[in-house]
Amino acid sequence: MPITKCRICGAAELHPVLSLGHTPLANSLLTAEQLGSPETTYPLEVVFCPACTLVQITETVPPEVLFGNYLYFSSFSDTVLNNARTLVEQLVQRRHLDTTSLAGEIASNDGYLLKNYRTYGIPVLGIEPARNIAATAQANGIRTLNRFFDADVGAELAAAGEQADVIHANNVLAHVADLHGVVSGLRRWLKADGVAVIEAPYLKDTIDHTEFDQIYHEHLCYFSLTALNTLFADHALKIIDVEHLPIHGGSLRGYVTHADAPEAVRPSVAALLDEEREWGVACLDFYRNFGAKVAQLKTDLHNLLAGI
């Protein structure tokens, strides 16, 4: 069923931006035995919420269908591995992490990131919903909980004395239907003086480079810093720093702490929020122009194929 209200703010006014018709799931590759059977497809419709600026698709495929047995292993990508290693090196130094600390990751995949903490003797805990990938992580010596992360999991970990000094969520929030459940769980799991490091594909890059290949059923949401700021503020969390990265076609990396933590918000946050206001983050026409560019690409491709 399509959503009837925004996944962040609950507003009912959602404006159409782009329709990609009915498509199969991107990472559900068929076996030889399945080739003769009809393939399940789902609508792929993009909408914009003017109240909080979140861009999102309307269809929510059950997460068990998408992630119960997942095919993508992060360790296959050298770029992802290098990004993770460099980030961990920086955090160990900046946050003065040691053998008494705990590093956690939501949707930890095969342990590609957490293994870097292990080289410093820092305890780790991954939360990974895909059964096959969680088993691989465990076999690689990465302590992994095979569950979907939500508010309950965060509360259970806190109650068990397993609050984390640093929590990673790389390309996670875009995949989550219950954004508030995950962020609520993150707040509970995070120590009072801890930091969460969030990475997500950046909406502005997706639009500027016409990256409509970023739009598929696993990616429920497409974030600006403005939308992320609203989401975290709803849970007494604050974004204290932000970086713009080239990975995944252009991504944001936000550093998040408890709202009452003493760490000051760095100028990078206000600067990017101001920049987003200037390029029209709250303006429907900005997003409709993106939809029009994709439609023109479709027409151009049809004409090219017809000519060939």
mmCIF file of N, CA and C in Angstrom, residues 18-131:
data_model
loop_
_atom_site.group_PDB
_atom_site.id
_atom_site.type_symbol
_atom_site.label_atom_id
_atom_site.label_comp_id
_atom_site.label_asym_id
_atom_site.label_seq_id
_atom_site.Cartn_x
_atom_site.Cartn_y
_atom_site.Cartn_z
ATOM 1 N N LEU A 18 8.182 12.256 -9.664
ATOM 2 C CA LEU A 18 8.652 11.385 -10.737
ATOM 3 C C LEU A 18 7.973 10.031 -10.611
ATOM 4 N N SER A 19 7.551 9.474 -11.745
ATOM 5 C CA SER A 19 7.016 8.121 -11.771
ATOM 6 C C SER A 19 7.901 7.249 -12.656
ATOM 7 N N LEU A 20 8.376 6.145 -12.079
ATOM 8 C CA LEU A 20 9.179 5.186 -12.843
ATOM 9 C C LEU A 20 8.404 3.902 -13.101
ATOM 10 N N GLY A 21 7.084 3.968 -12.986
ATOM 11 C CA GLY A 21 6.231 2.830 -13.312
ATOM 12 C C GLY A 21 6.341 1.709 -12.308
ATOM 13 N N HIS A 22 6.053 0.487 -12.746
ATOM 14 C CA HIS A 22 6.177 -0.710 -11.907
ATOM 15 C C HIS A 22 7.470 -1.425 -12.280
ATOM 16 N N THR A 23 8.313 -1.689 -11.296
ATOM 17 C CA THR A 23 9.595 -2.335 -11.562
ATOM 18 C C THR A 23 9.827 -3.463 -10.561
ATOM 19 N N PRO A 24 10.646 -4.438 -10.914
ATOM 20 C CA PRO A 24 11.022 -5.487 -9.954
ATOM 21 C C PRO A 24 12.022 -4.945 -8.947
ATOM 22 N N LEU A 25 12.292 -5.711 -7.911
ATOM 23 C CA LEU A 25 13.241 -5.298 -6.881
ATOM 24 C C LEU A 25 14.669 -5.371 -7.425
ATOM 25 N N ALA A 26 15.447 -4.347 -7.146
ATOM 26 C CA ALA A 26 16.756 -4.201 -7.779
ATOM 27 C C ALA A 26 17.720 -5.326 -7.420
ATOM 28 N N ASN A 27 17.721 -5.770 -6.170
ATOM 29 C CA ASN A 27 18.711 -6.758 -5.738
ATOM 30 C C ASN A 27 18.151 -8.168 -5.596
ATOM 31 N N SER A 28 16.940 -8.383 -6.065
ATOM 32 C CA SER A 28 16.358 -9.727 -6.021
ATOM 33 C C SER A 28 16.573 -10.410 -7.364
ATOM 34 N N LEU A 29 17.791 -10.869 -7.582
ATOM 35 C CA LEU A 29 18.129 -11.477 -8.861
ATOM 36 C C LEU A 29 17.504 -12.866 -8.959
ATOM 37 N N LEU A 30 17.045 -13.201 -10.145
ATOM 38 C CA LEU A 30 16.343 -14.460 -10.351
ATOM 39 C C LEU A 30 17.322 -15.620 -10.493
ATOM 40 N N THR A 31 16.899 -16.763 -10.012
ATOM 41 C CA THR A 31 17.642 -17.997 -10.257
ATOM 42 C C THR A 31 17.228 -18.561 -11.618
ATOM 43 N N ALA A 32 17.975 -19.524 -12.096
ATOM 44 C CA ALA A 32 17.640 -20.136 -13.386
ATOM 45 C C ALA A 32 16.239 -20.743 -13.346
ATOM 46 N N GLU A 33 15.865 -21.314 -12.202
ATOM 47 C CA GLU A 33 14.553 -21.946 -12.075
ATOM 48 C C GLU A 33 13.413 -20.931 -12.102
ATOM 49 N N GLN A 34 13.697 -19.671 -11.790
ATOM 50 C CA GLN A 34 12.646 -18.647 -11.720
ATOM 51 C C GLN A 34 12.435 -17.906 -13.039
ATOM 52 N N LEU A 35 13.279 -18.164 -14.023
ATOM 53 C CA LEU A 35 13.227 -17.364 -15.244
ATOM 54 C C LEU A 35 11.920 -17.517 -16.016
ATOM 55 N N GLY A 36 11.269 -18.663 -15.887
ATOM 56 C CA GLY A 36 10.026 -18.867 -16.622
ATOM 57 C C GLY A 36 8.789 -18.386 -15.901
ATOM 58 N N SER A 37 8.937 -17.870 -14.686
ATOM 59 C CA SER A 37 7.789 -17.430 -13.889
ATOM 60 C C SER A 37 7.657 -15.912 -13.924
ATOM 61 N N PRO A 38 6.442 -15.405 -13.730
ATOM 62 C CA PRO A 38 6.265 -13.947 -13.686
ATOM 63 C C PRO A 38 7.073 -13.337 -12.545
ATOM 64 N N GLU A 39 7.656 -12.172 -12.792
ATOM 65 C CA GLU A 39 8.454 -11.504 -11.777
ATOM 66 C C GLU A 39 7.596 -10.453 -11.071
ATOM 67 N N THR A 40 7.634 -10.441 -9.760
ATOM 68 C CA THR A 40 6.852 -9.485 -8.988
ATOM 69 C C THR A 40 7.400 -8.080 -9.192
ATOM 70 N N THR A 41 6.514 -7.134 -9.443
ATOM 71 C CA THR A 41 6.908 -5.733 -9.594
ATOM 72 C C THR A 41 6.120 -4.875 -8.597
ATOM 73 N N TYR A 42 6.671 -3.701 -8.326
ATOM 74 C CA TYR A 42 6.059 -2.771 -7.379
ATOM 75 C C TYR A 42 6.106 -1.369 -7.976
ATOM 76 N N PRO A 43 5.134 -0.517 -7.645
ATOM 77 C CA PRO A 43 5.182 0.856 -8.151
ATOM 78 C C PRO A 43 6.384 1.610 -7.596
ATOM 79 N N LEU A 44 6.914 2.516 -8.413
ATOM 80 C CA LEU A 44 8.067 3.319 -8.028
ATOM 81 C C LEU A 44 7.738 4.786 -8.301
ATOM 82 N N GLU A 45 7.111 5.419 -7.316
ATOM 83 C CA GLU A 45 6.618 6.794 -7.432
ATOM 84 C C GLU A 45 7.331 7.661 -6.396
ATOM 85 N N VAL A 46 7.881 8.798 -6.842
ATOM 86 C CA VAL A 46 8.621 9.705 -5.969
ATOM 87 C C VAL A 46 7.755 10.920 -5.661
ATOM 88 N N VAL A 47 7.714 11.295 -4.361
ATOM 89 C CA VAL A 47 6.930 12.459 -3.936
ATOM 90 C C VAL A 47 7.779 13.354 -3.037
ATOM 91 N N PHE A 48 7.326 14.594 -2.896
ATOM 92 C CA PHE A 48 8.023 15.602 -2.098
ATOM 93 C C PHE A 48 7.094 16.139 -1.024
ATOM 94 N N CYS A 49 7.621 16.260 0.210
ATOM 95 C CA CYS A 49 6.864 16.838 1.318
ATOM 96 C C CYS A 49 7.321 18.275 1.530
ATOM 97 N N PRO A 50 6.484 19.268 1.249
ATOM 98 C CA PRO A 50 6.909 20.664 1.427
ATOM 99 C C PRO A 50 7.052 21.061 2.894
ATOM 100 N N ALA A 51 6.456 20.297 3.804
ATOM 101 C CA ALA A 51 6.502 20.660 5.223
ATOM 102 C C ALA A 51 7.887 20.457 5.828
ATOM 103 N N CYS A 52 8.571 19.351 5.459
ATOM 104 C CA CYS A 52 9.892 19.072 6.048
ATOM 105 C C CYS A 52 10.971 18.852 4.992
ATOM 106 N N THR A 53 10.612 18.903 3.713
ATOM 107 C CA THR A 53 11.490 18.784 2.529
ATOM 108 C C THR A 53 11.924 17.358 2.227
ATOM 109 N N LEU A 54 11.349 16.353 2.886
ATOM 110 C CA LEU A 54 11.753 14.982 2.594
ATOM 111 C C LEU A 54 11.227 14.550 1.233
ATOM 112 N N VAL A 55 12.123 13.980 0.425
ATOM 113 C CA VAL A 55 11.747 13.322 -0.828
ATOM 114 C C VAL A 55 11.717 11.826 -0.544
ATOM 115 N N GLN A 56 10.679 11.142 -1.007
ATOM 116 C CA GLN A 56 10.469 9.747 -0.629
ATOM 117 C C GLN A 56 9.665 9.028 -1.700
ATOM 118 N N ILE A 57 9.761 7.698 -1.725
ATOM 119 C CA ILE A 57 8.888 6.927 -2.600
ATOM 120 C C ILE A 57 7.652 6.533 -1.797
ATOM 121 N N THR A 58 6.597 6.211 -2.507
ATOM 122 C CA THR A 58 5.320 5.975 -1.830
ATOM 123 C C THR A 58 5.129 4.532 -1.397
ATOM 124 N N GLU A 59 5.807 3.595 -2.057
ATOM 125 C CA GLU A 59 5.598 2.176 -1.777
ATOM 126 C C GLU A 59 6.606 1.673 -0.741
ATOM 127 N N THR A 60 6.116 0.905 0.220
ATOM 128 C CA THR A 60 6.987 0.294 1.219
ATOM 129 C C THR A 60 6.946 -1.214 1.054
ATOM 130 N N VAL A 61 7.980 -1.772 0.454
ATOM 131 C CA VAL A 61 8.086 -3.225 0.336
ATOM 132 C C VAL A 61 8.509 -3.766 1.704
ATOM 133 N N PRO A 62 7.877 -4.835 2.208
ATOM 134 C CA PRO A 62 8.242 -5.354 3.536
ATOM 135 C C PRO A 62 9.741 -5.596 3.646
ATOM 136 N N PRO A 63 10.364 -5.133 4.738
ATOM 137 C CA PRO A 63 11.816 -5.289 4.875
ATOM 138 C C PRO A 63 12.278 -6.738 4.857
ATOM 139 N N GLU A 64 11.425 -7.656 5.292
ATOM 140 C CA GLU A 64 11.803 -9.075 5.248
ATOM 141 C C GLU A 64 11.993 -9.535 3.809
ATOM 142 N N VAL A 65 11.208 -8.961 2.885
ATOM 143 C CA VAL A 65 11.336 -9.303 1.469
ATOM 144 C C VAL A 65 12.645 -8.742 0.907
ATOM 145 N N LEU A 66 12.969 -7.505 1.309
ATOM 146 C CA LEU A 66 14.146 -6.835 0.767
ATOM 147 C C LEU A 66 15.455 -7.340 1.370
ATOM 148 N N PHE A 67 15.446 -7.582 2.691
ATOM 149 C CA PHE A 67 16.703 -7.759 3.406
ATOM 150 C C PHE A 67 16.841 -9.072 4.158
ATOM 151 N N GLY A 68 15.827 -9.921 4.115
ATOM 152 C CA GLY A 68 15.913 -11.171 4.865
ATOM 153 C C GLY A 68 17.075 -12.041 4.421
ATOM 154 N N ASN A 69 17.296 -12.087 3.105
ATOM 155 C CA ASN A 69 18.448 -12.802 2.541
ATOM 156 C C ASN A 69 19.021 -11.894 1.455
ATOM 157 N N TYR A 70 20.090 -11.179 1.785
ATOM 158 C CA TYR A 70 20.558 -10.068 0.969
ATOM 159 C C TYR A 70 21.784 -10.481 0.163
ATOM 160 N N LEU A 71 21.918 -9.910 -1.045
ATOM 161 C CA LEU A 71 22.991 -10.319 -1.946
ATOM 162 C C LEU A 71 24.204 -9.403 -1.915
ATOM 163 N N TYR A 72 24.035 -8.180 -1.384
ATOM 164 C CA TYR A 72 25.121 -7.198 -1.461
ATOM 165 C C TYR A 72 26.033 -7.300 -0.239
ATOM 166 N N PHE A 73 27.300 -7.566 -0.489
ATOM 167 C CA PHE A 73 28.311 -7.564 0.564
ATOM 168 C C PHE A 73 29.184 -6.315 0.391
ATOM 169 N N SER A 74 29.258 -5.499 1.446
ATOM 170 C CA SER A 74 30.023 -4.252 1.369
ATOM 171 C C SER A 74 31.489 -4.490 1.072
ATOM 172 N N SER A 75 32.020 -5.635 1.493
ATOM 173 C CA SER A 75 33.440 -5.919 1.292
ATOM 174 C C SER A 75 33.814 -6.084 -0.179
ATOM 175 N N PHE A 76 32.843 -6.186 -1.069
ATOM 176 C CA PHE A 76 33.142 -6.302 -2.498
ATOM 177 C C PHE A 76 33.681 -4.997 -3.078
ATOM 178 N N SER A 77 33.460 -3.866 -2.380
ATOM 179 C CA SER A 77 33.812 -2.552 -2.928
ATOM 180 C C SER A 77 35.052 -1.995 -2.250
ATOM 181 N N ASP A 78 36.121 -1.799 -3.009
ATOM 182 C CA ASP A 78 37.332 -1.200 -2.459
ATOM 183 C C ASP A 78 37.076 0.227 -1.978
ATOM 184 N N THR A 79 36.226 0.951 -2.688
ATOM 185 C CA THR A 79 35.911 2.324 -2.295
ATOM 186 C C THR A 79 35.249 2.350 -0.922
ATOM 187 N N VAL A 80 34.304 1.454 -0.702
ATOM 188 C CA VAL A 80 33.620 1.380 0.584
ATOM 189 C C VAL A 80 34.602 0.992 1.691
ATOM 190 N N LEU A 81 35.468 0.041 1.418
ATOM 191 C CA LEU A 81 36.447 -0.402 2.409
ATOM 192 C C LEU A 81 37.403 0.730 2.787
ATOM 193 N N ASN A 82 37.887 1.469 1.801
ATOM 194 C CA ASN A 82 38.809 2.569 2.080
ATOM 195 C C ASN A 82 38.116 3.685 2.856
ATOM 196 N N ASN A 83 36.868 3.966 2.494
ATOM 197 C CA ASN A 83 36.083 4.979 3.193
ATOM 198 C C ASN A 83 35.914 4.606 4.659
ATOM 199 N N ALA A 84 35.620 3.339 4.927
ATOM 200 C CA ALA A 84 35.407 2.870 6.292
ATOM 201 C C ALA A 84 36.702 2.930 7.105
ATOM 202 N N ARG A 85 37.793 2.488 6.520
ATOM 203 C CA ARG A 85 39.068 2.458 7.235
ATOM 204 C C ARG A 85 39.517 3.874 7.626
ATOM 205 N N THR A 86 39.422 4.806 6.696
ATOM 206 C CA THR A 86 39.834 6.181 6.970
ATOM 207 C C THR A 86 38.966 6.799 8.057
ATOM 208 N N LEU A 87 37.655 6.563 7.995
ATOM 209 C CA LEU A 87 36.738 7.119 8.985
ATOM 210 C C LEU A 87 37.047 6.589 10.382
ATOM 211 N N VAL A 88 37.265 5.292 10.495
ATOM 212 C CA VAL A 88 37.546 4.699 11.803
ATOM 213 C C VAL A 88 38.851 5.257 12.372
ATOM 214 N N GLU A 89 39.874 5.395 11.551
ATOM 215 C CA GLU A 89 41.141 5.965 12.014
ATOM 216 C C GLU A 89 40.924 7.358 12.605
ATOM 217 N N GLN A 90 40.117 8.161 11.937
ATOM 218 C CA GLN A 90 39.846 9.521 12.410
ATOM 219 C C GLN A 90 39.078 9.501 13.731
ATOM 220 N N LEU A 91 38.071 8.642 13.831
ATOM 221 C CA LEU A 91 37.242 8.618 15.027
ATOM 222 C C LEU A 91 37.997 8.099 16.244
ATOM 223 N N VAL A 92 38.842 7.116 16.051
ATOM 224 C CA VAL A 92 39.632 6.584 17.167
ATOM 225 C C VAL A 92 40.489 7.694 17.771
ATOM 226 N N GLN A 93 41.064 8.536 16.921
ATOM 227 C CA GLN A 93 41.905 9.629 17.410
ATOM 228 C C GLN A 93 41.076 10.762 18.007
ATOM 229 N N ARG A 94 40.044 11.179 17.291
ATOM 230 C CA ARG A 94 39.260 12.340 17.741
ATOM 231 C C ARG A 94 38.472 12.051 19.016
ATOM 232 N N ARG A 95 37.923 10.829 19.112
ATOM 233 C CA ARG A 95 37.062 10.505 20.254
ATOM 234 C C ARG A 95 37.815 9.784 21.370
ATOM 235 N N HIS A 96 39.127 9.600 21.179
ATOM 236 C CA HIS A 96 39.975 8.951 22.197
ATOM 237 C C HIS A 96 39.398 7.579 22.598
ATOM 238 N N LEU A 97 39.072 6.780 21.596
ATOM 239 C CA LEU A 97 38.500 5.458 21.837
ATOM 240 C C LEU A 97 39.597 4.482 22.239
ATOM 241 N N ASP A 98 39.237 3.551 23.137
ATOM 242 C CA ASP A 98 40.212 2.565 23.583
ATOM 243 C C ASP A 98 39.503 1.250 23.887
ATOM 244 N N THR A 99 40.188 0.359 24.573
ATOM 245 C CA THR A 99 39.650 -0.988 24.808
ATOM 246 C C THR A 99 38.446 -0.996 25.749
ATOM 247 N N THR A 100 38.158 0.146 26.391
ATOM 248 C CA THR A 100 36.967 0.235 27.240
ATOM 249 C C THR A 100 35.776 0.805 26.484
ATOM 250 N N SER A 101 35.973 1.187 25.228
ATOM 251 C CA SER A 101 34.905 1.781 24.414
ATOM 252 C C SER A 101 34.094 0.688 23.725
ATOM 253 N N LEU A 102 32.976 1.082 23.129
ATOM 254 C CA LEU A 102 32.182 0.181 22.296
ATOM 255 C C LEU A 102 31.808 0.896 21.010
ATOM 256 N N ALA A 103 32.133 0.268 19.884
ATOM 257 C CA ALA A 103 31.754 0.776 18.568
ATOM 258 C C ALA A 103 30.647 -0.099 18.002
ATOM 259 N N GLY A 104 29.555 0.515 17.593
ATOM 260 C CA GLY A 104 28.427 -0.230 17.039
ATOM 261 C C GLY A 104 28.085 0.228 15.641
ATOM 262 N N GLU A 105 27.378 -0.624 14.936
ATOM 263 C CA GLU A 105 26.913 -0.250 13.598
ATOM 264 C C GLU A 105 25.547 -0.844 13.345
ATOM 265 N N ILE A 106 24.661 -0.012 12.808
ATOM 266 C CA ILE A 106 23.332 -0.441 12.394
ATOM 267 C C ILE A 106 23.418 -0.861 10.928
ATOM 268 N N ALA A 107 22.898 -2.052 10.611
ATOM 269 C CA ALA A 107 23.044 -2.635 9.273
ATOM 270 C C ALA A 107 24.532 -2.791 8.963
ATOM 271 N N SER A 108 25.187 -3.604 9.773
ATOM 272 C CA SER A 108 26.649 -3.723 9.761
ATOM 273 C C SER A 108 27.194 -4.613 8.662
ATOM 274 N N ASN A 109 26.305 -5.203 7.864
ATOM 275 C CA ASN A 109 26.708 -6.046 6.743
ATOM 276 C C ASN A 109 27.671 -7.125 7.233
ATOM 277 N N ASP A 110 28.779 -7.342 6.527
ATOM 278 C CA ASP A 110 29.672 -8.450 6.872
ATOM 279 C C ASP A 110 30.783 -8.045 7.835
ATOM 280 N N GLY A 111 30.628 -6.870 8.472
ATOM 281 C CA GLY A 111 31.649 -6.404 9.410
ATOM 282 C C GLY A 111 32.759 -5.618 8.758
ATOM 283 N N TYR A 112 32.548 -5.189 7.517
ATOM 284 C CA TYR A 112 33.571 -4.489 6.735
ATOM 285 C C TYR A 112 34.102 -3.251 7.461
ATOM 286 N N LEU A 113 33.240 -2.544 8.209
ATOM 287 C CA LEU A 113 33.653 -1.340 8.922
ATOM 288 C C LEU A 113 34.145 -1.664 10.329
ATOM 289 N N LEU A 114 33.380 -2.461 11.060
ATOM 290 C CA LEU A 114 33.706 -2.730 12.457
ATOM 291 C C LEU A 114 35.041 -3.451 12.618
ATOM 292 N N LYS A 115 35.454 -4.206 11.601
ATOM 293 C CA LYS A 115 36.731 -4.923 11.727
ATOM 294 C C LYS A 115 37.893 -3.956 11.907
ATOM 295 N N ASN A 116 37.738 -2.711 11.448
ATOM 296 C CA ASN A 116 38.803 -1.721 11.616
ATOM 297 C C ASN A 116 38.980 -1.336 13.081
ATOM 298 N N TYR A 117 37.900 -1.339 13.842
ATOM 299 C CA TYR A 117 38.017 -1.083 15.279
ATOM 300 C C TYR A 117 38.731 -2.231 15.980
ATOM 301 N N ARG A 118 38.512 -3.423 15.483
ATOM 302 C CA ARG A 118 39.140 -4.596 16.103
ATOM 303 C C ARG A 118 40.669 -4.498 16.066
ATOM 304 N N THR A 119 41.200 -3.851 15.037
ATOM 305 C CA THR A 119 42.657 -3.720 14.944
ATOM 306 C C THR A 119 43.210 -2.849 16.061
ATOM 307 N N TYR A 120 42.352 -2.011 16.681
ATOM 308 C CA TYR A 120 42.770 -1.185 17.817
ATOM 309 C C TYR A 120 42.381 -1.824 19.156
ATOM 310 N N GLY A 121 41.820 -3.024 19.104
ATOM 311 C CA GLY A 121 41.392 -3.691 20.326
ATOM 312 C C GLY A 121 40.103 -3.147 20.896
ATOM 313 N N ILE A 122 39.348 -2.424 20.105
ATOM 314 C CA ILE A 122 38.098 -1.815 20.568
ATOM 315 C C ILE A 122 36.951 -2.797 20.358
ATOM 316 N N PRO A 123 36.170 -3.117 21.383
ATOM 317 C CA PRO A 123 35.024 -4.026 21.234
ATOM 318 C C PRO A 123 33.998 -3.463 20.251
ATOM 319 N N VAL A 124 33.328 -4.372 19.550
ATOM 320 C CA VAL A 124 32.363 -3.958 18.530
ATOM 321 C C VAL A 124 31.074 -4.765 18.680
ATOM 322 N N LEU A 125 30.001 -4.204 18.122
ATOM 323 C CA LEU A 125 28.722 -4.908 18.033
ATOM 324 C C LEU A 125 28.002 -4.436 16.783
ATOM 325 N N GLY A 126 27.723 -5.367 15.883
ATOM 326 C CA GLY A 126 26.976 -5.049 14.679
ATOM 327 C C GLY A 126 25.538 -5.521 14.792
ATOM 328 N N ILE A 127 24.631 -4.778 14.185
ATOM 329 C CA ILE A 127 23.219 -5.174 14.080
ATOM 330 C C ILE A 127 22.928 -5.361 12.595
ATOM 331 N N GLU A 128 22.650 -6.594 12.183
ATOM 332 C CA GLU A 128 22.486 -6.906 10.762
ATOM 333 C C GLU A 128 21.277 -7.810 10.559
ATOM 334 N N PRO A 129 20.265 -7.359 9.791
ATOM 335 C CA PRO A 129 19.043 -8.151 9.630
ATOM 336 C C PRO A 129 19.145 -9.325 8.657
ATOM 337 N N ALA A 130 20.057 -9.261 7.684
ATOM 338 C CA ALA A 130 20.147 -10.340 6.695
ATOM 339 C C ALA A 130 20.819 -11.561 7.316
ATOM 340 N N ARG A 131 20.117 -12.673 7.297
ATOM 341 C CA ARG A 131 20.613 -13.877 7.968
ATOM 342 C C ARG A 131 21.945 -14.337 7.384
#
